[in-house]
Amino acid sequence: MKNKPPKDERINASDRLVGANRLFERDVLMSEGPRREPRTRSSIIGDKKLTARDAVARAPKSETSKPVERSPRSERGASPIKRPSVKPSVVEKPRRVLQGDPLAVSEEKNLRRERGYGKISPQGAVSGVQQARSKVTRMLVYRGVGLLLLLSCFAGIAYFVSGPVTELLEKPLKSVAVEGQFQYLSKNRAMELITAEIDGDFLQLNLNRLKNVLQSDPWIEHVTLSRRWPDTLVVKITEQKPIARWDANGFLNQRGEIIRVSETDKLLGLPWLEGNEINAREILQQYQDVATLLRSRGLELIALRCDSKKSWRITLKNNVEIAIGREQVMEKLHRFVTVYDNFLSSVWGDVKAIDVRYTNGVSVRWVPDSAMAKKYLKADLAAVKTSVLNH
């Protein structure tokens, strides 16, 4: 049996082999020169994957001879022990870099620090905070310059336009056009009111004040004012529409409002309404209903009165008075119209007054010394004589 070498000799032999391998790797690396391992950025060009490591030129790999293994000394008569050979670390063969490769050029540029920057991020660019600040500064500068240019434009426009605008504001008013239908208000009266308030130029005229002055007149209901280029004021006047007279110095318009006026000569042809001012609208509505019914028979109402007890009385054109009472005004008037159609229309000239406050008929008072009065008076006298003789 062969003698094995001592344990310490075997350890020394392995240590020597490992040391030789390390020396060989250092010699190979030193031949390539010192370099810094760049940050690897990979991209695919065609079917070949290139990295930043491929951009760095490396020395061609030289064939190296395997180190000579020295077997440890063996004792006499001992068979040598075979040790497994340790292969040195193989250095990668550098890949061929294509000329004009944009990836390699950009990666080489990223490896260099640019001059003029105090702080550089690991990617070789200015930090995000500085980029944001510079962007905000540029934006503020651009806005300031734009605002300055805008103000300059406005100032120039105002300078050139100020003259024509001043002439326009000082343009005098030359004519006034008054439009509308004048029945109760004279056109001369309207012109007097307008002329008293015109004290400015065409554009400086206070239209609101003029409108208030015109509408303060009781005969004017509404006023519309407008400017007509170049120097004319247009005044459109809408008069009040009187429906009936009220008391001695007023009238009711279409809304039942009482309008007080100083002159009532032009209102003499309107019917007369009388009653409590609180009930003015109700009286106007009752007048319109009664007048419509009587007009269908050719009768014209000239007066309608409502006393404090709400008792109604009307006067027709031939001064015939009709007492109606407080309730069922329209029902009683329909009964009167029936009697009028059947009997009274033929002797209407002899009628003095009519009372329709009864429930089943009407009472007629004749004109004294009229044919109907004499006829019914004789009949009444004959009836009286007959009753006396019978007694």
Short mmCIF file of C-alpha atoms in Angstrom, two decimals:
data_model
loop_
_atom_site.label_atom_id
_atom_site.label_comp_id
_atom_site.label_asym_id
_atom_site.label_seq_id
_atom_site.Cartn_x
_atom_site.Cartn_y
_atom_site.Cartn_z
CA MET A 1 0.00 0.00 0.00
CA LYS A 2 1.28 3.42 -0.99
CA ASN A 3 2.04 5.94 1.66
CA LYS A 4 -0.12 9.12 1.65
CA PRO A 5 1.68 12.45 2.09
CA PRO A 6 1.20 14.22 5.33
CA LYS A 7 -1.89 16.44 5.79
CA ASP A 8 0.09 19.65 6.16
CA GLU A 9 1.88 19.06 2.89
CA ARG A 10 -1.45 18.56 1.10
CA ILE A 11 -2.82 21.86 2.44
CA ASN A 12 0.35 23.68 1.42
CA ALA A 13 0.11 22.31 -2.10
CA SER A 14 -3.55 23.49 -2.51
CA ASP A 15 -2.71 26.91 -1.15
CA ARG A 16 0.11 27.26 -3.59
CA LEU A 17 -2.18 26.30 -6.46
CA VAL A 18 -4.87 28.85 -5.49
CA GLY A 19 -2.26 31.56 -5.06
CA ALA A 20 -0.88 30.87 -8.49
CA ASN A 21 -4.36 31.23 -9.98
CA ARG A 22 -4.91 34.57 -8.27
CA LEU A 23 -1.57 35.87 -9.51
CA PHE A 24 -2.52 34.85 -13.02
CA GLU A 25 -5.87 36.68 -12.84
CA ARG A 26 -4.19 39.84 -11.54
CA ASP A 27 -1.65 39.78 -14.38
CA VAL A 28 -4.44 39.46 -16.93
CA LEU A 29 -6.46 42.33 -15.43
CA MET A 30 -3.39 44.56 -15.15
CA SER A 31 -2.66 44.08 -18.81
CA GLU A 32 -6.01 45.70 -19.69
CA GLY A 33 -5.34 48.85 -17.65
CA PRO A 34 -7.41 50.35 -14.82
CA ARG A 35 -11.01 51.19 -15.70
CA ARG A 36 -14.21 51.94 -13.91
CA GLU A 37 -17.15 49.66 -14.37
CA PRO A 38 -19.85 51.85 -15.96
CA ARG A 39 -23.51 51.57 -15.20
CA THR A 40 -24.90 49.00 -17.54
CA ARG A 41 -27.65 50.15 -19.90
CA SER A 42 -28.88 47.54 -22.25
CA SER A 43 -30.69 47.92 -25.51
CA ILE A 44 -31.29 45.66 -28.44
CA ILE A 45 -30.11 46.61 -31.90
CA GLY A 46 -31.13 44.04 -34.42
CA ASP A 47 -30.72 40.58 -33.00
CA LYS A 48 -27.70 41.48 -30.89
CA LYS A 49 -27.86 42.81 -27.35
CA LEU A 50 -25.22 45.42 -26.62
CA THR A 51 -24.30 46.88 -23.27
CA ALA A 52 -22.24 49.81 -22.15
CA ARG A 53 -19.50 47.34 -21.28
CA ASP A 54 -19.13 46.54 -24.98
CA ALA A 55 -18.31 50.21 -25.72
CA VAL A 56 -15.06 50.04 -23.80
CA ALA A 57 -12.17 48.64 -25.82
CA ARG A 58 -10.42 45.75 -24.19
CA ALA A 59 -7.16 44.11 -24.94
CA PRO A 60 -7.35 40.89 -26.93
CA LYS A 61 -7.28 37.83 -24.94
CA SER A 62 -3.83 36.17 -25.05
CA GLU A 63 -3.34 32.57 -24.83
CA THR A 64 -1.98 31.69 -21.50
CA SER A 65 -0.35 28.51 -20.55
CA LYS A 66 -1.67 26.52 -17.77
CA PRO A 67 0.41 26.69 -14.61
CA VAL A 68 2.59 23.79 -13.96
CA GLU A 69 1.22 21.69 -11.27
CA ARG A 70 3.72 20.71 -8.75
CA SER A 71 2.86 17.62 -6.99
CA PRO A 72 3.77 17.51 -3.37
CA ARG A 73 6.68 15.53 -2.29
CA SER A 74 5.72 12.05 -1.63
CA GLU A 75 7.28 9.80 0.71
CA ARG A 76 9.27 6.95 -0.53
CA GLY A 77 7.27 4.18 -1.80
CA ALA A 78 4.02 6.29 -1.89
CA SER A 79 2.08 6.70 -5.06
CA PRO A 80 1.44 10.29 -6.17
CA ILE A 81 -2.06 11.69 -5.51
CA LYS A 82 -3.81 13.37 -8.38
CA ARG A 83 -5.25 16.78 -7.54
CA PRO A 84 -8.04 18.28 -9.59
CA SER A 85 -6.76 21.12 -11.65
CA VAL A 86 -8.28 24.52 -10.96
CA LYS A 87 -8.96 26.51 -14.10
CA PRO A 88 -8.27 30.22 -13.92
CA SER A 89 -11.21 32.60 -14.31
CA VAL A 90 -11.84 33.12 -17.98
CA VAL A 91 -12.00 36.74 -19.10
CA GLU A 92 -14.82 37.50 -21.54
CA LYS A 93 -13.77 38.29 -24.99
CA PRO A 94 -14.89 41.86 -25.79
CA ARG A 95 -17.61 42.11 -28.35
CA ARG A 96 -17.14 44.08 -31.49
CA VAL A 97 -18.61 47.58 -31.27
CA LEU A 98 -20.25 48.84 -34.40
CA GLN A 99 -18.94 52.16 -35.59
CA GLY A 100 -21.43 54.97 -35.38
CA ASP A 101 -23.50 53.12 -32.79
CA PRO A 102 -25.71 55.83 -31.17
CA LEU A 103 -26.20 53.74 -28.08
CA ALA A 104 -22.49 53.52 -27.36
CA VAL A 105 -21.91 57.21 -28.04
CA SER A 106 -24.81 58.28 -25.79
CA GLU A 107 -23.61 55.99 -23.02
CA GLU A 108 -20.07 57.40 -23.24
CA LYS A 109 -21.52 60.92 -22.99
CA ASN A 110 -23.55 59.98 -19.94
CA LEU A 111 -20.35 58.81 -18.26
CA ARG A 112 -18.81 62.27 -18.49
CA ARG A 113 -19.78 65.07 -16.16
CA GLU A 114 -20.85 68.23 -17.87
CA ARG A 115 -19.11 71.40 -16.89
CA GLY A 116 -20.87 74.27 -15.20
CA TYR A 117 -23.21 72.26 -12.93
CA GLY A 118 -22.63 72.31 -9.22
CA LYS A 119 -24.87 69.38 -8.45
CA ILE A 120 -25.31 66.49 -10.81
CA SER A 121 -27.64 63.60 -10.35
CA PRO A 122 -26.39 60.02 -10.74
CA GLN A 123 -27.85 60.07 -14.24
CA GLY A 124 -25.64 63.03 -15.19
CA ALA A 125 -28.44 65.65 -15.37
CA VAL A 126 -29.41 68.67 -13.31
CA SER A 127 -31.51 67.88 -10.27
CA GLY A 128 -35.33 68.07 -10.58
CA VAL A 129 -35.63 70.94 -8.09
CA GLN A 130 -33.31 73.17 -10.11
CA GLN A 131 -35.15 72.31 -13.34
CA ALA A 132 -38.50 73.22 -11.76
CA ARG A 133 -37.15 76.51 -10.41
CA SER A 134 -35.65 77.50 -13.74
CA LYS A 135 -38.91 76.63 -15.51
CA VAL A 136 -40.98 78.75 -13.11
CA THR A 137 -38.54 81.64 -13.48
CA ARG A 138 -38.76 81.55 -17.26
CA MET A 139 -42.55 81.39 -17.14
CA LEU A 140 -42.75 84.44 -14.85
CA VAL A 141 -40.40 86.38 -17.07
CA TYR A 142 -42.42 85.55 -20.18
CA ARG A 143 -45.68 86.54 -18.51
CA GLY A 144 -44.24 89.80 -17.28
CA VAL A 145 -42.99 90.69 -20.73
CA GLY A 146 -46.37 89.78 -22.28
CA LEU A 147 -48.26 91.89 -19.74
CA LEU A 148 -45.96 94.84 -20.36
CA LEU A 149 -46.53 94.61 -24.12
CA LEU A 150 -50.31 94.37 -23.62
CA LEU A 151 -50.37 97.48 -21.41
CA SER A 152 -48.27 99.34 -23.94
CA CYS A 153 -50.76 98.46 -26.70
CA PHE A 154 -53.69 99.66 -24.61
CA ALA A 155 -51.91 102.91 -23.78
CA GLY A 156 -51.23 103.55 -27.47
CA ILE A 157 -54.83 102.82 -28.44
CA ALA A 158 -56.17 105.09 -25.70
CA TYR A 159 -53.86 107.90 -26.81
CA PHE A 160 -55.06 107.80 -30.42
CA VAL A 161 -58.74 107.22 -29.56
CA SER A 162 -59.09 109.82 -26.79
CA GLY A 163 -59.59 112.69 -29.24
CA PRO A 164 -62.51 111.21 -31.25
CA VAL A 165 -64.18 109.93 -28.08
CA THR A 166 -64.06 113.38 -26.50
CA GLU A 167 -65.66 114.94 -29.59
CA LEU A 168 -68.37 112.26 -29.53
CA LEU A 169 -69.20 112.89 -25.86
CA GLU A 170 -69.49 116.62 -26.45
CA LYS A 171 -71.79 116.23 -29.47
CA PRO A 172 -74.90 118.44 -28.95
CA LEU A 173 -78.52 117.24 -29.10
CA LYS A 174 -80.22 118.82 -32.13
CA SER A 175 -83.74 117.35 -32.34
CA VAL A 176 -86.42 115.52 -30.28
CA ALA A 177 -88.97 113.17 -31.90
CA VAL A 178 -92.16 112.62 -29.85
CA GLU A 179 -94.25 109.60 -30.88
CA GLY A 180 -97.62 108.29 -29.65
CA GLN A 181 -101.40 108.81 -29.84
CA PHE A 182 -102.48 111.97 -28.01
CA GLN A 183 -106.18 112.16 -27.05
CA TYR A 184 -106.20 113.56 -23.54
CA LEU A 185 -102.61 114.91 -23.30
CA SER A 186 -101.60 117.61 -25.74
CA LYS A 187 -98.34 117.23 -27.65
CA ASN A 188 -97.29 120.74 -26.65
CA ARG A 189 -97.57 119.77 -22.99
CA ALA A 190 -95.27 116.78 -23.62
CA MET A 191 -92.70 119.01 -25.39
CA GLU A 192 -92.71 121.43 -22.46
CA LEU A 193 -91.87 118.63 -20.03
CA ILE A 194 -89.08 117.30 -22.27
CA THR A 195 -87.50 120.69 -22.98
CA ALA A 196 -87.34 121.53 -19.28
CA GLU A 197 -85.15 118.46 -18.63
CA ILE A 198 -82.73 118.67 -21.57
CA ASP A 199 -79.57 120.24 -20.14
CA GLY A 200 -76.74 118.14 -21.54
CA ASP A 201 -75.16 116.84 -24.69
CA PHE A 202 -76.39 113.94 -26.79
CA LEU A 203 -74.61 111.17 -24.88
CA GLN A 204 -74.59 112.85 -21.48
CA LEU A 205 -78.36 113.29 -21.26
CA ASN A 206 -79.86 111.67 -18.15
CA LEU A 207 -82.61 109.51 -19.65
CA ASN A 208 -83.77 108.01 -16.34
CA ARG A 209 -84.48 111.40 -14.82
CA LEU A 210 -86.37 112.51 -17.95
CA LYS A 211 -88.44 109.31 -17.89
CA ASN A 212 -89.43 109.82 -14.25
CA VAL A 213 -90.48 113.42 -14.91
CA LEU A 214 -92.69 112.44 -17.85
CA GLN A 215 -94.35 109.54 -16.03
CA SER A 216 -95.20 111.82 -13.11
CA ASP A 217 -97.84 113.46 -15.31
CA PRO A 218 -101.24 111.80 -14.55
CA TRP A 219 -102.18 111.47 -18.22
CA ILE A 220 -99.00 109.52 -19.13
CA GLU A 221 -98.95 105.80 -18.37
CA HIS A 222 -95.60 104.72 -19.87
CA VAL A 223 -92.59 106.35 -21.55
CA THR A 224 -89.82 104.83 -23.70
CA LEU A 225 -86.66 106.85 -24.45
CA SER A 226 -83.92 106.06 -26.98
CA ARG A 227 -81.11 107.81 -28.84
CA ARG A 228 -81.18 107.88 -32.63
CA TRP A 229 -77.78 108.44 -34.25
CA PRO A 230 -76.36 110.97 -34.73
CA ASP A 231 -78.15 113.67 -32.66
CA THR A 232 -81.86 112.82 -32.14
CA LEU A 233 -83.76 111.85 -28.99
CA VAL A 234 -86.83 109.63 -29.55
CA VAL A 235 -89.65 109.81 -26.95
CA LYS A 236 -92.54 107.30 -27.18
CA ILE A 237 -95.49 108.18 -24.91
CA THR A 238 -98.39 105.89 -23.97
CA GLU A 239 -101.43 107.68 -22.53
CA GLN A 240 -103.76 106.53 -19.81
CA LYS A 241 -107.03 104.95 -21.00
CA PRO A 242 -109.96 106.31 -18.96
CA ILE A 243 -112.89 103.88 -18.66
CA ALA A 244 -115.21 105.89 -16.43
CA ARG A 245 -115.29 109.07 -14.35
CA TRP A 246 -114.79 108.83 -10.63
CA ASP A 247 -116.03 111.56 -8.34
CA ALA A 248 -115.49 115.12 -9.52
CA ASN A 249 -111.76 115.11 -10.39
CA GLY A 250 -110.71 111.63 -11.31
CA PHE A 251 -111.22 108.61 -13.52
CA LEU A 252 -110.69 104.85 -13.53
CA ASN A 253 -108.27 103.28 -15.99
CA GLN A 254 -108.47 99.74 -17.41
CA ARG A 255 -106.89 98.29 -14.25
CA GLY A 256 -109.41 99.94 -11.90
CA GLU A 257 -106.89 102.49 -10.61
CA ILE A 258 -108.14 105.93 -9.62
CA ILE A 259 -106.26 108.71 -11.44
CA ARG A 260 -106.66 112.27 -10.20
CA VAL A 261 -106.48 115.06 -12.80
CA SER A 262 -107.07 118.81 -12.70
CA GLU A 263 -109.03 119.08 -15.96
CA THR A 264 -112.04 116.84 -16.56
CA ASP A 265 -113.61 118.54 -19.58
CA LYS A 266 -112.46 115.76 -21.88
CA LEU A 267 -114.06 113.13 -19.61
CA LEU A 268 -117.64 114.34 -19.79
CA GLY A 269 -118.62 111.70 -22.32
CA LEU A 270 -117.65 108.83 -20.00
CA PRO A 271 -120.08 107.12 -17.56
CA TRP A 272 -120.12 108.15 -13.94
CA LEU A 273 -119.12 105.64 -11.25
CA GLU A 274 -119.58 106.35 -7.57
CA GLY A 275 -118.81 104.44 -4.41
CA ASN A 276 -116.15 103.63 -1.84
CA GLU A 277 -112.56 103.88 -3.19
CA ILE A 278 -111.75 100.52 -1.62
CA ASN A 279 -114.38 98.92 -3.90
CA ALA A 280 -113.26 100.77 -7.05
CA ARG A 281 -112.16 97.64 -8.94
CA GLU A 282 -115.34 95.75 -8.02
CA ILE A 283 -117.49 98.68 -9.15
CA LEU A 284 -115.61 98.87 -12.46
CA GLN A 285 -116.13 95.12 -13.06
CA GLN A 286 -119.86 95.41 -12.23
CA TYR A 287 -120.19 98.35 -14.58
CA GLN A 288 -118.64 96.40 -17.48
CA ASP A 289 -120.99 93.43 -16.96
CA VAL A 290 -124.14 95.56 -16.69
CA ALA A 291 -123.18 97.79 -19.61
CA THR A 292 -122.62 94.76 -21.86
CA LEU A 293 -126.08 93.33 -21.03
CA LEU A 294 -127.92 96.64 -21.57
CA ARG A 295 -126.02 97.44 -24.75
CA SER A 296 -127.42 94.26 -26.32
CA ARG A 297 -130.91 95.89 -26.07
CA GLY A 298 -129.78 99.30 -27.28
CA LEU A 299 -129.75 100.81 -23.79
CA GLU A 300 -126.82 102.94 -22.64
CA LEU A 301 -125.70 103.16 -19.04
CA ILE A 302 -124.56 106.61 -17.93
CA ALA A 303 -124.20 106.15 -14.16
CA LEU A 304 -123.63 103.37 -11.62
CA ARG A 305 -123.76 103.99 -7.88
CA CYS A 306 -122.97 101.73 -4.95
CA ASP A 307 -123.80 103.09 -1.49
CA SER A 308 -122.30 102.16 1.83
CA LYS A 309 -124.76 99.23 2.20
CA LYS A 310 -123.61 97.79 -1.16
CA SER A 311 -126.98 98.58 -2.73
CA TRP A 312 -126.73 99.13 -6.49
CA ARG A 313 -128.58 101.73 -8.62
CA ILE A 314 -128.08 102.51 -12.31
CA THR A 315 -129.17 105.39 -14.58
CA LEU A 316 -129.81 104.95 -18.29
CA LYS A 317 -129.42 107.49 -21.07
CA ASN A 318 -133.07 108.74 -21.01
CA ASN A 319 -132.64 109.34 -17.25
CA VAL A 320 -134.49 106.18 -16.35
CA GLU A 321 -133.33 104.92 -12.93
CA ILE A 322 -133.31 101.23 -12.06
CA ALA A 323 -133.11 100.18 -8.42
CA ILE A 324 -131.42 96.78 -8.12
CA GLY A 325 -130.65 96.21 -4.45
CA ARG A 326 -127.73 94.46 -2.75
CA GLU A 327 -127.93 90.86 -3.96
CA GLN A 328 -128.39 88.98 -7.25
CA VAL A 329 -127.64 92.00 -9.39
CA MET A 330 -127.33 90.19 -12.72
CA GLU A 331 -130.37 87.89 -12.10
CA LYS A 332 -132.59 90.89 -11.43
CA LEU A 333 -131.31 92.68 -14.52
CA HIS A 334 -132.11 89.62 -16.66
CA ARG A 335 -135.70 89.76 -15.35
CA PHE A 336 -135.84 93.45 -16.31
CA VAL A 337 -134.59 92.66 -19.82
CA THR A 338 -137.39 90.09 -20.25
CA VAL A 339 -140.07 92.64 -19.24
CA TYR A 340 -138.47 95.21 -21.48
CA ASP A 341 -138.54 92.91 -24.51
CA ASN A 342 -142.20 91.88 -23.96
CA PHE A 343 -143.83 95.16 -22.89
CA LEU A 344 -141.69 98.17 -22.05
CA SER A 345 -139.79 98.54 -25.31
CA SER A 346 -142.90 99.92 -27.06
CA VAL A 347 -143.70 102.48 -24.33
CA TRP A 348 -140.16 103.19 -23.21
CA GLY A 349 -140.61 106.93 -23.57
CA ASP A 350 -143.30 106.97 -20.83
CA VAL A 351 -141.14 105.15 -18.28
CA LYS A 352 -139.74 107.24 -15.37
CA ALA A 353 -138.22 104.61 -13.04
CA ILE A 354 -138.14 100.85 -12.53
CA ASP A 355 -137.75 98.81 -9.38
CA VAL A 356 -136.53 95.21 -9.77
CA ARG A 357 -136.06 94.42 -6.08
CA TYR A 358 -139.13 92.17 -6.16
CA THR A 359 -138.87 88.41 -6.36
CA ASN A 360 -141.60 87.78 -8.99
CA GLY A 361 -141.82 90.92 -11.12
CA VAL A 362 -140.93 94.57 -11.61
CA SER A 363 -142.51 97.86 -10.66
CA VAL A 364 -142.77 100.68 -13.24
CA ARG A 365 -143.33 104.37 -12.55
CA TRP A 366 -144.62 106.37 -15.51
CA VAL A 367 -143.87 109.87 -16.59
CA PRO A 368 -146.61 112.26 -15.36
CA ASP A 369 -149.24 113.21 -17.95
CA SER A 370 -147.95 110.60 -20.38
CA ALA A 371 -150.29 108.35 -22.36
CA MET A 372 -149.45 105.31 -20.25
CA ALA A 373 -149.83 107.29 -17.08
CA LYS A 374 -153.32 108.54 -18.07
CA LYS A 375 -154.39 105.10 -19.19
CA TYR A 376 -153.40 103.35 -16.03
CA LEU A 377 -154.51 106.33 -13.93
CA LYS A 378 -158.06 106.12 -15.39
CA ALA A 379 -158.12 102.40 -14.82
CA ASP A 380 -157.10 102.90 -11.25
CA LEU A 381 -159.77 105.59 -10.71
CA ALA A 382 -162.43 103.35 -12.21
CA ALA A 383 -161.38 100.56 -9.91
CA VAL A 384 -161.55 102.88 -6.95
CA LYS A 385 -165.10 104.08 -7.86
CA THR A 386 -166.32 100.54 -8.31
CA SER A 387 -165.06 99.53 -4.92
CA VAL A 388 -166.73 102.56 -3.32
CA LEU A 389 -170.10 101.88 -4.95
CA ASN A 390 -170.04 98.30 -3.85
CA HIS A 391 -169.62 99.36 -0.28
#
